[in-house]
Amino acid sequence: MSDSHRRDTRARSTSAPTDLWETVDALWTWLDADQPADGGRGREALLLRVLKLSEEVGEVAQAVIGATGQNPRKGASHTWEDVESELCDVVITALVALRTLTPEAREVFGRHLARVAERSLGTTAP
């Protein structure tokens, strides 16, 4: 996510929905409004939103490398707060991609989370 996009998003955050899934729907609607005549619901739009995850994960890796100072040319170029922010971008991008794939994203995610919790914790998710 670019710095200007982050600033624009922060400026609008005061009027953004407070529920996670309402916000995901609002972001999905906002992205689809900027799409071609098919409303961005075509296969290409879905594929590009899924591919956007790779870009966001790359930004997490870049932030971790910067936070640990592992790039000798750049040194410590990021903070752990930058890593947190980039991880959040990954989650948001994934949820919007899931919403692009199905209008039932909330239910699909909830069922999957419950299965993972059952498998991993031996319990259902709260």
N, CA, C and O atoms as a Tinker XYZ file with bonds, in Angstrom:
   504  protein
     1  N      0.858000   -1.161000    0.000000    73     2
     2  CA     0.000000    0.000000    0.000000    64     1     3
     3  C      0.908000    1.229000    0.000000    63     2     4     5
     4  O      1.827000    1.328000    0.812000    81     3
     5  N      0.644000    2.165000   -0.916000    73     3     6
     6  CA     1.491000    3.345000   -1.016000    64     5     7
     7  C      1.236000    4.299000    0.147000    63     6     8     9
     8  O      0.198000    4.235000    0.805000    81     7
     9  N      2.212000    5.192000    0.389000    73     7    10
    10  CA     2.059000    6.168000    1.471000    64     9    11
    11  C      0.869000    7.087000    1.224000    63    10    12    13
    12  O      0.127000    7.409000    2.152000    81    11
    13  N      0.686000    7.512000   -0.036000    73    11    14
    14  CA    -0.445000    8.401000   -0.320000    64    13    15
    15  C     -1.766000    7.683000   -0.109000    63    14    16    17
    16  O     -2.734000    8.285000    0.354000    81    15
    17  N     -1.812000    6.388000   -0.449000    73    15    18
    18  CA    -3.032000    5.608000   -0.211000    64    17    19
    19  C     -3.297000    5.483000    1.285000    63    18    20    21
    20  O     -4.442000    5.582000    1.726000    81    19
    21  N     -2.241000    5.266000    2.065000    73    19    22
    22  CA    -2.405000    5.170000    3.519000    64    21    23
    23  C     -2.949000    6.484000    4.090000    63    22    24    25
    24  O     -3.838000    6.479000    4.942000    81    23
    25  N     -2.399000    7.619000    3.607000    73    23    26
    26  CA    -2.874000    8.917000    4.082000    64    25    27
    27  C     -4.338000    9.108000    3.710000    63    26    28    29
    28  O     -5.127000    9.566000    4.537000    81    27
    29  N     -4.717000    8.763000    2.472000    73    27    30
    30  CA    -6.109000    8.894000    2.047000    64    29    31
    31  C     -7.009000    8.016000    2.899000    63    30    32    33
    32  O     -8.101000    8.431000    3.287000    81    31
    33  N     -6.554000    6.803000    3.190000    73    31    34
    34  CA    -7.337000    5.872000    3.992000    64    33    35
    35  C     -7.497000    6.400000    5.407000    63    34    36    37
    36  O     -8.591000    6.331000    5.967000    81    35
    37  N     -6.428000    6.929000    6.001000    73    35    38
    38  CA    -6.509000    7.478000    7.349000    64    37    39
    39  C     -7.465000    8.667000    7.402000    63    38    40    41
    40  O     -8.211000    8.829000    8.367000    81    39
    41  N     -7.438000    9.494000    6.364000    73    39    42
    42  CA    -8.307000   10.669000    6.336000    64    41    43
    43  C     -9.769000   10.259000    6.310000    63    42    44    45
    44  O    -10.614000   10.949000    6.879000    81    43
    45  N    -10.080000    9.137000    5.653000    73    43    46
    46  CA   -11.461000    8.679000    5.579000    64    45    47
    47  C    -11.847000    7.771000    6.728000    63    46    48    49
    48  O    -13.019000    7.417000    6.857000    81    47
    49  N    -10.899000    7.385000    7.568000    73    47    50
    50  CA   -11.159000    6.390000    8.602000    64    49    51
    51  C    -12.195000    6.833000    9.623000    63    50    52    53
    52  O    -12.815000    5.990000   10.270000    81    51
    53  N    -12.394000    8.123000    9.781000    73    51    54
    54  CA   -13.360000    8.588000   10.770000    64    53    55
    55  C    -14.783000    8.222000   10.383000    63    54    56    57
    56  O    -15.646000    8.116000   11.254000    81    55
    57  N    -15.052000    8.023000    9.076000    73    55    58
    58  CA   -16.395000    7.679000    8.646000    64    57    59
    59  C    -16.503000    6.220000    8.215000    63    58    60    61
    60  O    -17.557000    5.796000    7.741000    81    59
    61  N    -15.452000    5.460000    8.370000    73    59    62
    62  CA   -15.461000    4.068000    7.942000    64    61    63
    63  C    -16.300000    3.220000    8.892000    63    62    64    65
    64  O    -16.400000    3.520000   10.081000    81    63
    65  N    -16.909000    2.146000    8.352000    73    63    66
    66  CA   -17.663000    1.233000    9.224000    64    65    67
    67  C    -16.759000    0.654000   10.307000    63    66    68    69
    68  O    -15.551000    0.525000   10.112000    81    67
    69  N    -17.348000    0.306000   11.449000    73    67    70
    70  CA   -16.548000   -0.209000   12.560000    64    69    71
    71  C    -16.493000   -1.727000   12.581000    63    70    72    73
    72  O    -15.550000   -2.283000   13.144000    81    71
    73  N    -17.445000   -2.415000   12.002000    73    71    74
    74  CA   -17.445000   -3.868000   11.946000    64    73    75
    75  C    -16.449000   -4.335000   10.890000    63    74    76    77
    76  O    -16.391000   -3.775000    9.795000    81    75
    77  N    -15.674000   -5.351000   11.215000    73    75    78
    78  CA   -14.665000   -5.871000   10.287000    64    77    79
    79  C    -15.262000   -6.163000    8.921000    63    78    80    81
    80  O    -14.750000   -5.696000    7.904000    81    79
    81  N    -16.342000   -6.933000    8.894000    73    79    82
    82  CA   -16.903000   -7.351000    7.610000    64    81    83
    83  C    -17.614000   -6.215000    6.897000    63    82    84    85
    84  O    -17.655000   -6.206000    5.666000    81    83
    85  N    -18.172000   -5.265000    7.616000    73    83    86
    86  CA   -18.728000   -4.076000    6.962000    64    85    87
    87  C    -17.610000   -3.298000    6.282000    63    86    88    89
    88  O    -17.781000   -2.790000    5.174000    81    87
    89  N    -16.474000   -3.210000    6.947000    73    87    90
    90  CA   -15.329000   -2.509000    6.380000    64    89    91
    91  C    -14.796000   -3.246000    5.159000    63    90    92    93
    92  O    -14.476000   -2.616000    4.151000    81    91
    93  N    -14.696000   -4.581000    5.236000    73    91    94
    94  CA   -14.257000   -5.370000    4.083000    64    93    95
    95  C    -15.210000   -5.139000    2.914000    63    94    96    97
    96  O    -14.765000   -4.924000    1.787000    81    95
    97  N    -16.516000   -5.181000    3.174000    73    95    98
    98  CA   -17.495000   -4.917000    2.112000    64    97    99
    99  C    -17.337000   -3.518000    1.537000    63    98   100   101
   100  O    -17.433000   -3.331000    0.324000    81    99
   101  N    -17.095000   -2.530000    2.401000    73    99   102
   102  CA   -16.914000   -1.153000    1.933000    64   101   103
   103  C    -15.662000   -1.037000    1.062000    63   102   104   105
   104  O    -15.684000   -0.352000    0.039000    81   103
   105  N    -14.584000   -1.693000    1.452000    73   103   106
   106  CA   -13.364000   -1.672000    0.646000    64   105   107
   107  C    -13.590000   -2.373000   -0.689000    63   106   108   109
   108  O    -13.138000   -1.895000   -1.729000    81   107
   109  N    -14.285000   -3.497000   -0.659000    73   107   110
   110  CA   -14.598000   -4.233000   -1.882000    64   109   111
   111  C    -15.430000   -3.367000   -2.830000    63   110   112   113
   112  O    -15.164000   -3.314000   -4.030000    81   111
   113  N    -16.435000   -2.695000   -2.280000    73   111   114
   114  CA   -17.289000   -1.819000   -3.084000    64   113   115
   115  C    -16.469000   -0.680000   -3.678000    63   114   116   117
   116  O    -16.608000   -0.348000   -4.855000    81   115
   117  N    -15.612000   -0.087000   -2.850000    73   115   118
   118  CA   -14.755000    1.010000   -3.311000    64   117   119
   119  C    -13.838000    0.550000   -4.450000    63   118   120   121
   120  O    -13.685000    1.252000   -5.450000    81   119
   121  N    -13.234000   -0.625000   -4.296000    73   119   122
   122  CA   -12.356000   -1.140000   -5.348000    64   121   123
   123  C    -13.135000   -1.457000   -6.617000    63   122   124   125
   124  O    -12.670000   -1.164000   -7.718000    81   123
   125  N    -14.308000   -2.050000   -6.475000    73   123   126
   126  CA   -15.112000   -2.399000   -7.650000    64   125   127
   127  C    -15.610000   -1.162000   -8.388000    63   126   128   129
   128  O    -15.822000   -1.222000   -9.599000    81   127
   129  N    -15.801000   -0.052000   -7.698000    73   127   130
   130  CA   -16.273000    1.166000   -8.342000    64   129   131
   131  C    -15.235000    1.708000   -9.315000    63   130   132   133
   132  O    -15.572000    2.462000  -10.228000    81   131
   133  N    -13.985000    1.331000   -9.126000    73   131   134
   134  CA   -12.889000    1.810000   -9.972000    64   133   135
   135  C    -12.542000    0.804000  -11.065000    63   134   136   137
   136  O    -11.456000    0.863000  -11.640000    81   135
   137  N    -13.455000   -0.114000  -11.353000    73   135   138
   138  CA   -13.205000   -1.173000  -12.331000    64   137   139
   139  C    -13.899000   -0.878000  -13.657000    63   138   140   141
   140  O    -14.735000    0.022000  -13.739000    81   139
   141  N    -13.548000   -1.641000  -14.699000    73   139   142
   142  CA   -14.186000   -1.458000  -16.004000    64   141   143
   143  C    -15.685000   -1.788000  -15.969000    63   142   144   145
   144  O    -16.241000   -2.072000  -14.908000    81   143
   145  N    -16.310000   -1.748000  -17.109000    73   143   146
   146  CA   -17.769000   -1.890000  -17.240000    64   145   147
   147  C    -18.340000   -3.148000  -16.610000    63   146   148   149
   148  O    -19.494000   -3.141000  -16.183000    81   147
   149  N    -17.574000   -4.224000  -16.536000    73   147   150
   150  CA   -18.118000   -5.456000  -15.936000    64   149   151
   151  C    -18.155000   -5.359000  -14.414000    63   150   152   153
   152  O    -18.468000   -6.338000  -13.738000    81   151
   153  N    -17.841000   -4.204000  -13.882000    73   151   154
   154  CA   -17.895000   -3.997000  -12.435000    64   153   155
   155  C    -16.721000   -4.615000  -11.703000    63   154   156   157
   156  O    -16.731000   -4.689000  -10.474000    81   155
   157  N    -15.697000   -5.063000  -12.442000    73   155   158
   158  CA   -14.534000   -5.646000  -11.797000    64   157   159
   159  C    -14.788000   -7.031000  -11.238000    63   158   160   161
   160  O    -13.977000   -7.556000  -10.476000    81   159
   161  N    -15.921000   -7.631000  -11.616000    73   159   162
   162  CA   -16.256000   -8.934000  -11.065000    64   161   163
   163  C    -15.750000  -10.074000  -11.951000    63   162   164   165
   164  O    -15.973000  -11.249000  -11.663000    81   163
   165  N    -15.081000   -9.709000  -13.012000    73   163   166
   166  CA   -14.563000  -10.712000  -13.923000    64   165   167
   167  C    -13.399000  -11.483000  -13.332000    63   166   168   169
   168  O    -12.870000  -11.152000  -12.271000    81   167
   169  N    -13.028000  -12.505000  -14.046000    73   167   170
   170  CA   -11.938000  -13.377000  -13.608000    64   169   171
   171  C    -10.636000  -12.615000  -13.420000    63   170   172   173
   172  O     -9.884000  -12.876000  -12.481000    81   171
   173  N    -10.375000  -11.676000  -14.315000    73   171   174
   174  CA    -9.129000  -10.913000  -14.225000    64   173   175
   175  C     -9.058000  -10.112000  -12.927000    63   174   176   177
   176  O     -8.009000  -10.073000  -12.284000    81   175
   177  N    -10.152000   -9.479000  -12.539000    73   175   178
   178  CA   -10.165000   -8.701000  -11.290000    64   177   179
   179  C     -9.882000   -9.608000  -10.101000    63   178   180   181
   180  O     -9.111000   -9.248000   -9.212000    81   179
   181  N    -10.503000  -10.780000  -10.081000    73   179   182
   182  CA   -10.265000  -11.727000   -8.996000    64   181   183
   183  C     -8.802000  -12.160000   -8.962000    63   182   184   185
   184  O     -8.174000  -12.156000   -7.903000    81   183
   185  N     -8.266000  -12.530000  -10.111000    73   183   186
   186  CA    -6.870000  -12.969000  -10.157000    64   185   187
   187  C     -5.921000  -11.874000   -9.697000    63   186   188   189
   188  O     -4.958000  -12.147000   -8.979000    81   187
   189  N     -6.183000  -10.642000  -10.103000    73   187   190
   190  CA    -5.308000   -9.541000   -9.694000    64   189   191
   191  C     -5.389000   -9.284000   -8.197000    63   190   192   193
   192  O     -4.382000   -8.951000   -7.571000    81   191
   193  N     -6.575000   -9.434000   -7.616000    73   191   194
   194  CA    -6.687000   -9.247000   -6.166000    64   193   195
   195  C     -5.977000  -10.355000   -5.406000    63   194   196   197
   196  O     -5.398000  -10.112000   -4.347000    81   195
   197  N     -6.019000  -11.559000   -5.936000    73   195   198
   198  CA    -5.291000  -12.650000   -5.292000    64   197   199
   199  C     -3.786000  -12.428000   -5.449000    63   198   200   201
   200  O     -3.026000  -12.638000   -4.503000    81   199
   201  N     -3.353000  -12.004000   -6.639000    73   199   202
   202  CA    -1.928000  -11.724000   -6.849000    64   201   203
   203  C     -1.432000  -10.573000   -5.981000    63   202   204   205
   204  O     -0.257000  -10.538000   -5.613000    81   203
   205  N     -2.304000   -9.640000   -5.653000    73   203   206
   206  CA    -1.933000   -8.514000   -4.787000    64   205   207
   207  C     -1.405000   -9.018000   -3.443000    63   206   208   209
   208  O     -0.592000   -8.352000   -2.801000    81   207
   209  N     -1.872000  -10.198000   -3.021000    73   207   210
   210  CA    -1.362000  -10.791000   -1.775000    64   209   211
   211  C      0.146000  -11.000000   -1.835000    63   210   212   213
   212  O      0.849000  -10.746000   -0.857000    81   211
   213  N      0.640000  -11.460000   -2.970000    73   211   214
   214  CA     2.090000  -11.671000   -3.116000    64   213   215
   215  C      2.853000  -10.368000   -2.926000    63   214   216   217
   216  O      3.899000  -10.340000   -2.278000    81   215
   217  N      2.329000   -9.304000   -3.489000    73   215   218
   218  CA     2.970000   -8.006000   -3.325000    64   217   219
   219  C      3.001000   -7.607000   -1.850000    63   218   220   221
   220  O      4.025000   -7.143000   -1.347000    81   219
   221  N      1.876000   -7.791000   -1.163000    73   219   222
   222  CA     1.801000   -7.408000    0.245000    64   221   223
   223  C      2.721000   -8.265000    1.113000    63   222   224   225
   224  O      3.359000   -7.747000    2.029000    81   223
   225  N      2.797000   -9.559000    0.839000    73   223   226
   226  CA     3.700000  -10.441000    1.592000    64   225   227
   227  C      5.147000  -10.019000    1.353000    63   226   228   229
   228  O      5.969000  -10.060000    2.269000    81   227
   229  N      5.455000   -9.614000    0.125000    73   227   230
   230  CA     6.797000   -9.105000   -0.166000    64   229   231
   231  C      7.125000   -7.866000    0.653000    63   230   232   233
   232  O      8.266000   -7.680000    1.078000    81   231
   233  N      6.121000   -7.017000    0.874000    73   231   234
   234  CA     6.337000   -5.831000    1.692000    64   233   235
   235  C      6.569000   -6.201000    3.156000    63   234   236   237
   236  O      7.313000   -5.514000    3.856000    81   235
   237  N      5.940000   -7.281000    3.625000    73   235   238
   238  CA     6.221000   -7.768000    4.985000    64   237   239
   239  C      7.682000   -8.203000    5.058000    63   238   240   241
   240  O      8.398000   -7.839000    5.990000    81   239
   241  N      8.114000   -8.974000    4.081000    73   239   242
   242  CA     9.502000   -9.448000    4.066000    64   241   243
   243  C     10.475000   -8.270000    4.041000    63   242   244   245
   244  O     11.478000   -8.269000    4.756000    81   243
   245  N     10.175000   -7.277000    3.220000    73   243   246
   246  CA    11.035000   -6.094000    3.148000    64   245   247
   247  C     11.086000   -5.381000    4.497000    63   246   248   249
   248  O     12.154000   -4.940000    4.922000    81   247
   249  N      9.958000   -5.266000    5.166000    73   247   250
   250  CA     9.925000   -4.596000    6.472000    64   249   251
   251  C     10.697000   -5.386000    7.525000    63   250   252   253
   252  O     11.391000   -4.793000    8.350000    81   251
   253  N     10.587000   -6.721000    7.509000    73   251   254
   254  CA    11.333000   -7.552000    8.463000    64   253   255
   255  C     12.835000   -7.398000    8.217000    63   254   256   257
   256  O     13.614000   -7.241000    9.157000    81   255
   257  N     13.224000   -7.444000    6.961000    73   255   258
   258  CA    14.646000   -7.265000    6.627000    64   257   259
   259  C     15.114000   -5.887000    7.093000    63   258   260   261
   260  O     16.215000   -5.748000    7.627000    81   259
   261  N     14.276000   -4.872000    6.890000    73   259   262
   262  CA    14.632000   -3.520000    7.329000    64   261   263
   263  C     14.651000   -3.373000    8.834000    63   262   264   265
   264  O     15.494000   -2.660000    9.378000    81   263
   265  N     13.727000   -4.042000    9.519000    73   263   266
   266  CA    13.670000   -3.944000   10.985000    64   265   267
   267  C     14.846000   -4.646000   11.643000    63   266   268   269
   268  O     15.288000   -4.252000   12.722000    81   267
   269  N     15.349000   -5.683000   10.992000    73   267   270
   270  CA    16.485000   -6.419000   11.558000    64   269   271
   271  C     17.819000   -5.921000   11.022000    63   270   272   273
   272  O     18.877000   -6.400000   11.432000    81   271
   273  N     17.769000   -4.951000   10.096000    73   271   274
   274  CA    18.995000   -4.382000    9.546000    64   273   275
   275  C     19.785000   -5.352000    8.699000    63   274   276   277
   276  O     21.010000   -5.242000    8.634000    81   275
   277  N     19.139000   -6.291000    8.053000    73   275   278
   278  CA    19.837000   -7.329000    7.305000    64   277   279
   279  C     20.290000   -6.907000    5.919000    63   278   280   281
   280  O     21.024000   -7.647000    5.264000    81   279
   281  N     19.874000   -5.741000    5.458000    73   279   282
   282  CA    20.356000   -5.238000    4.176000    64   281   283
   283  C     21.524000   -4.300000    4.453000    63   282   284   285
   284  O     21.321000   -3.189000    4.944000    81   283
   285  N     22.759000   -4.740000    4.141000    73   283   286
   286  CA    23.932000   -3.920000    4.484000    64   285   287
   287  C     23.919000   -2.550000    3.815000    63   286   288   289
   288  O     24.501000   -1.603000    4.343000    81   287
   289  N     23.279000   -2.431000    2.688000    73   287   290
   290  CA    23.224000   -1.157000    1.980000    64   289   291
   291  C     22.272000   -0.175000    2.657000    63   290   292   293
   292  O     22.517000    1.032000    2.652000    81   291
   293  N     21.172000   -0.696000    3.247000    73   291   294
   294  CA    20.155000    0.182000    3.840000    64   293   295
   295  C     20.196000    0.234000    5.361000    63   294   296   297
   296  O     19.737000    1.207000    5.958000    81   295
   297  N     20.738000   -0.795000    5.991000    73   295   298
   298  CA    20.747000   -0.825000    7.451000    64   297   299
   299  C     19.351000   -0.989000    8.012000    63   298   300   301
   300  O     18.499000   -1.623000    7.390000    81   299
   301  N     19.110000   -0.424000    9.183000    73   299   302
   302  CA    17.794000   -0.522000    9.830000    64   301   303
   303  C     16.869000    0.515000    9.195000    63   302   304   305
   304  O     16.831000    1.671000    9.618000    81   303
   305  N     16.130000    0.089000    8.182000    73   303   306
   306  CA    15.291000    1.008000    7.409000    64   305   307
   307  C     13.818000    0.957000    7.802000    63   306   308   309
   308  O     13.033000    1.788000    7.344000    81   307
   309  N     13.428000   -0.002000    8.642000    73   307   310
   310  CA    12.037000   -0.156000    9.061000    64   309   311
   311  C     11.977000   -0.410000   10.573000    63   310   312   313
   312  O     12.991000   -0.684000   11.216000    81   311
   313  N     10.786000   -0.311000   11.108000    73   311   314
   314  CA    10.564000   -0.620000   12.523000    64   313   315
   315  C      9.657000   -1.846000   12.612000    63   314   316   317
   316  O      9.098000   -2.290000   11.609000    81   315
   317  N      9.519000   -2.389000   13.827000    73   315   318
   318  CA     8.597000   -3.503000   14.010000    64   317   319
   319  C      7.154000   -3.031000   13.858000    63   318   320   321
   320  O      6.274000   -3.829000   13.537000    81   319
   321  N      6.905000   -1.751000   14.083000    73   319   322
   322  CA     5.577000   -1.202000   13.814000    64   321   323
   323  C      5.287000   -1.235000   12.317000    63   322   324   325
   324  O      4.143000   -1.447000   11.912000    81   323
   325  N      6.320000   -1.025000   11.487000    73   323   326
   326  CA     6.149000   -1.159000   10.037000    64   325   327
   327  C      5.769000   -2.594000    9.675000    63   326   328   329
   328  O      4.926000   -2.820000    8.807000    81   327
   329  N      6.395000   -3.558000   10.345000    73   327   330
   330  CA     6.070000   -4.962000   10.103000    64   329   331
   331  C      4.614000   -5.225000   10.477000    63   330   332   333
   332  O      3.891000   -5.886000    9.731000    81   331
   333  N      4.180000   -4.712000   11.628000    73   331   334
   334  CA     2.782000   -4.870000   12.040000    64   333   335
   335  C      1.839000   -4.318000   10.976000    63   334   336   337
   336  O      0.862000   -4.967000   10.604000    81   335
   337  N      2.136000   -3.134000   10.498000    73   335   338
   338  CA     1.301000   -2.482000    9.492000    64   337   339
   339  C      1.230000   -3.311000    8.213000    63   338   340   341
   340  O      0.160000   -3.478000    7.628000    81   339
   341  N      2.371000   -3.823000    7.792000    73   339   342
   342  CA     2.403000   -4.630000    6.565000    64   341   343
   343  C      1.643000   -5.939000    6.750000    63   342   344   345
   344  O      0.967000   -6.397000    5.828000    81   343
   345  N      1.745000   -6.546000    7.931000    73   343   346
   346  CA     0.966000   -7.758000    8.199000    64   345   347
   347  C     -0.530000   -7.465000    8.141000    63   346   348   349
   348  O     -1.306000   -8.268000    7.622000    81   347
   349  N     -0.927000   -6.326000    8.670000    73   347   350
   350  CA    -2.338000   -5.930000    8.589000    64   349   351
   351  C     -2.767000   -5.763000    7.137000    63   350   352   353
   352  O     -3.875000   -6.152000    6.767000    81   351
   353  N     -1.894000   -5.186000    6.312000    73   351   354
   354  CA    -2.211000   -5.047000    4.893000    64   353   355
   355  C     -2.439000   -6.404000    4.234000    63   354   356   357
   356  O     -3.317000   -6.546000    3.383000    81   355
   357  N     -1.640000   -7.410000    4.634000    73   355   358
   358  CA    -1.822000   -8.761000    4.096000    64   357   359
   359  C     -3.203000   -9.298000    4.463000    63   358   360   361
   360  O     -3.910000   -9.843000    3.616000    81   359
   361  N     -3.577000   -9.142000    5.724000    73   359   362
   362  CA    -4.874000   -9.641000    6.189000    64   361   363
   363  C     -6.008000   -8.933000    5.450000    63   362   364   365
   364  O     -6.945000   -9.582000    4.986000    81   363
   365  N     -5.929000   -7.621000    5.341000    73   363   366
   366  CA    -6.974000   -6.854000    4.660000    64   365   367
   367  C     -7.077000   -7.284000    3.200000    63   366   368   369
   368  O     -8.174000   -7.494000    2.684000    81   367
   369  N     -5.940000   -7.412000    2.546000    73   367   370
   370  CA    -5.929000   -7.806000    1.144000    64   369   371
   371  C     -6.522000   -9.191000    0.965000    63   370   372   373
   372  O     -7.263000   -9.431000    0.011000    81   371
   373  N     -6.206000  -10.104000    1.869000    73   371   374
   374  CA    -6.756000  -11.450000    1.788000    64   373   375
   375  C     -8.264000  -11.448000    1.991000    63   374   376   377
   376  O     -8.984000  -12.147000    1.277000    81   375
   377  N     -8.749000  -10.676000    2.950000    73   375   378
   378  CA   -10.191000  -10.626000    3.202000    64   377   379
   379  C    -10.938000  -10.000000    2.027000    63   378   380   381
   380  O    -12.022000  -10.461000    1.668000    81   379
   381  N    -10.373000   -8.961000    1.429000    73   379   382
   382  CA   -11.013000   -8.345000    0.262000    64   381   383
   383  C    -10.979000   -9.314000   -0.921000    63   382   384   385
   384  O    -11.949000   -9.391000   -1.676000    81   383
   385  N     -9.891000  -10.049000   -1.095000    73   383   386
   386  CA    -9.829000  -11.050000   -2.172000    64   385   387
   387  C    -10.874000  -12.138000   -1.945000    63   386   388   389
   388  O    -11.527000  -12.577000   -2.891000    81   387
   389  N    -11.036000  -12.573000   -0.700000    73   387   390
   390  CA   -12.064000  -13.569000   -0.388000    64   389   391
   391  C    -13.450000  -13.010000   -0.683000    63   390   392   393
   392  O    -14.301000  -13.715000   -1.225000    81   391
   393  N    -13.682000  -11.747000   -0.328000    73   391   394
   394  CA   -14.973000  -11.108000   -0.609000    64   393   395
   395  C    -15.198000  -10.990000   -2.114000    63   394   396   397
   396  O    -16.335000  -11.087000   -2.575000    81   395
   397  N    -14.139000  -10.783000   -2.881000    73   395   398
   398  CA   -14.247000  -10.725000   -4.332000    64   397   399
   399  C    -14.654000  -12.086000   -4.889000    63   398   400   401
   400  O    -15.419000  -12.177000   -5.849000    81   399
   401  N    -14.136000  -13.128000   -4.278000    73   399   402
   402  CA   -14.445000  -14.493000   -4.716000    64   401   403
   403  C    -15.875000  -14.886000   -4.378000    63   402   404   405
   404  O    -16.535000  -15.562000   -5.167000    81   403
   405  N    -16.356000  -14.471000   -3.215000    73   403   406
   406  CA   -17.700000  -14.866000   -2.787000    64   405   407
   407  C    -18.349000  -13.797000   -1.922000    63   406   408   409
   408  O    -17.698000  -13.228000   -1.046000    81   407
   409  N    -19.627000  -13.519000   -2.162000    73   407   410
   410  CA   -20.326000  -12.593000   -1.268000    64   409   411
   411  C    -20.538000  -13.185000    0.122000    63   410   412   413
   412  O    -20.904000  -12.467000    1.053000    81   411
   413  N    -20.312000  -14.478000    0.267000    73   411   414
   414  CA   -20.462000  -15.165000    1.556000    64   413   415
   415  C    -19.129000  -15.247000    2.307000    63   414   416   417
   416  O    -18.896000  -16.190000    3.063000    81   415
   417  N    -18.262000  -14.261000    2.095000    73   415   418
   418  CA   -16.914000  -14.288000    2.677000    64   417   419
   419  C    -16.939000  -14.440000    4.192000    63   418   420   421
   420  O    -16.143000  -15.196000    4.749000    81   419
   421  N    -17.829000  -13.743000    4.855000    73   419   422
   422  CA   -17.915000  -13.813000    6.318000    64   421   423
   423  C    -18.171000  -15.247000    6.763000    63   422   424   425
   424  O    -17.500000  -15.756000    7.660000    81   423
   425  N    -19.134000  -15.889000    6.138000    73   423   426
   426  CA   -19.493000  -17.259000    6.518000    64   425   427
   427  C    -18.393000  -18.243000    6.151000    63   426   428   429
   428  O    -18.062000  -19.134000    6.934000    81   427
   429  N    -17.825000  -18.081000    4.957000    73   427   430
   430  CA   -16.739000  -18.964000    4.510000    64   429   431
   431  C    -15.560000  -18.869000    5.473000    63   430   432   433
   432  O    -15.008000  -19.888000    5.887000    81   431
   433  N    -15.179000  -17.651000    5.826000    73   431   434
   434  CA   -14.057000  -17.461000    6.737000    64   433   435
   435  C    -14.383000  -18.011000    8.122000    63   434   436   437
   436  O    -13.553000  -18.679000    8.739000    81   435
   437  N    -15.577000  -17.735000    8.606000    73   435   438
   438  CA   -15.983000  -18.226000    9.929000    64   437   439
   439  C    -15.939000  -19.741000   10.016000    63   438   440   441
   440  O    -15.447000  -20.299000   10.997000    81   439
   441  N    -16.457000  -20.409000    8.985000    73   439   442
   442  CA   -16.420000  -21.884000    8.979000    64   441   443
   443  C    -14.985000  -22.396000    8.936000    63   442   444   445
   444  O    -14.638000  -23.353000    9.628000    81   443
   445  N    -14.163000  -21.759000    8.128000    73   443   446
   446  CA   -12.770000  -22.203000    8.014000    64   445   447
   447  C    -12.017000  -21.979000    9.323000    63   446   448   449
   448  O    -11.263000  -22.845000    9.765000    81   447
   449  N    -12.221000  -20.824000    9.937000    73   447   450
   450  CA   -11.576000  -20.535000   11.215000    64   449   451
   451  C    -11.995000  -21.555000   12.269000    63   450   452   453
   452  O    -11.164000  -22.011000   13.055000    81   451
   453  N    -13.265000  -21.913000   12.292000    73   451   454
   454  CA   -13.753000  -22.916000   13.249000    64   453   455
   455  C    -13.086000  -24.266000   12.999000    63   454   456   457
   456  O    -12.729000  -24.962000   13.949000    81   455
   457  N    -12.915000  -24.644000   11.727000    73   455   458
   458  CA   -12.241000  -25.923000   11.413000    64   457   459
   459  C    -10.784000  -25.898000   11.861000    63   458   460   461
   460  O    -10.285000  -26.874000   12.421000    81   459
   461  N    -10.107000  -24.790000   11.616000    73   459   462
   462  CA    -8.699000  -24.680000   12.033000    64   461   463
   463  C     -8.594000  -24.713000   13.550000    63   462   464   465
   464  O     -7.700000  -25.365000   14.090000    81   463
   465  N     -9.488000  -24.024000   14.244000    73   463   466
   466  CA    -9.474000  -24.034000   15.711000    64   465   467
   467  C     -9.727000  -25.435000   16.237000    63   466   468   469
   468  O     -9.057000  -25.885000   17.167000    81   467
   469  N    -10.683000  -26.116000   15.650000    73   467   470
   470  CA   -11.002000  -27.494000   16.087000    64   469   471
   471  C     -9.790000  -28.402000   15.879000    63   470   472   473
   472  O     -9.414000  -29.167000   16.767000    81   471
   473  N     -9.191000  -28.308000   14.706000    73   471   474
   474  CA    -8.047000  -29.142000   14.371000    64   473   475
   475  C     -6.833000  -28.802000   15.240000    63   474   476   477
   476  O     -6.109000  -29.698000   15.673000    81   475
   477  N     -6.615000  -27.531000   15.491000    73   475   478
   478  CA    -5.405000  -27.098000   16.198000    64   477   479
   479  C     -5.577000  -27.053000   17.713000    63   478   480   481
   480  O     -4.661000  -27.412000   18.453000    81   479
   481  N     -6.736000  -26.618000   18.175000    73   479   482
   482  CA    -6.939000  -26.395000   19.597000    64   481   483
   483  C     -7.873000  -27.411000   20.236000    63   482   484   485
   484  O     -7.991000  -27.483000   21.459000    81   483
   485  N     -8.534000  -28.196000   19.390000    73   483   486
   486  CA    -9.498000  -29.151000   19.910000    64   485   487
   487  C    -10.754000  -28.480000   20.398000    63   486   488   489
   488  O    -11.490000  -29.044000   21.207000    81   487
   489  N    -11.011000  -27.262000   19.908000    73   487   490
   490  CA   -12.181000  -26.491000   20.316000    64   489   491
   491  C    -12.684000  -25.701000   19.140000    63   490   492   493
   492  O    -12.010000  -25.605000   18.115000    81   491
   493  N    -13.849000  -25.142000   19.276000    73   491   494
   494  CA   -14.351000  -24.263000   18.232000    64   493   495
   495  C    -13.971000  -22.832000   18.545000    63   494   496   497
   496  O    -13.753000  -22.466000   19.700000    81   495
   497  N    -13.895000  -22.031000   17.497000    73   495   498
   498  CA   -13.539000  -20.626000   17.683000    64   497   499
   499  C    -14.659000  -19.908000   18.415000    63   498   500   501
   500  O    -15.827000  -20.263000   18.258000    81   499
   501  N    -14.320000  -18.905000   19.211000    73   499   502
   502  CA   -15.349000  -18.145000   19.940000    64   501   503
   503  C    -16.280000  -17.412000   18.992000    63   502   504
   504  O    -17.200000  -16.727000   19.438000    81   503
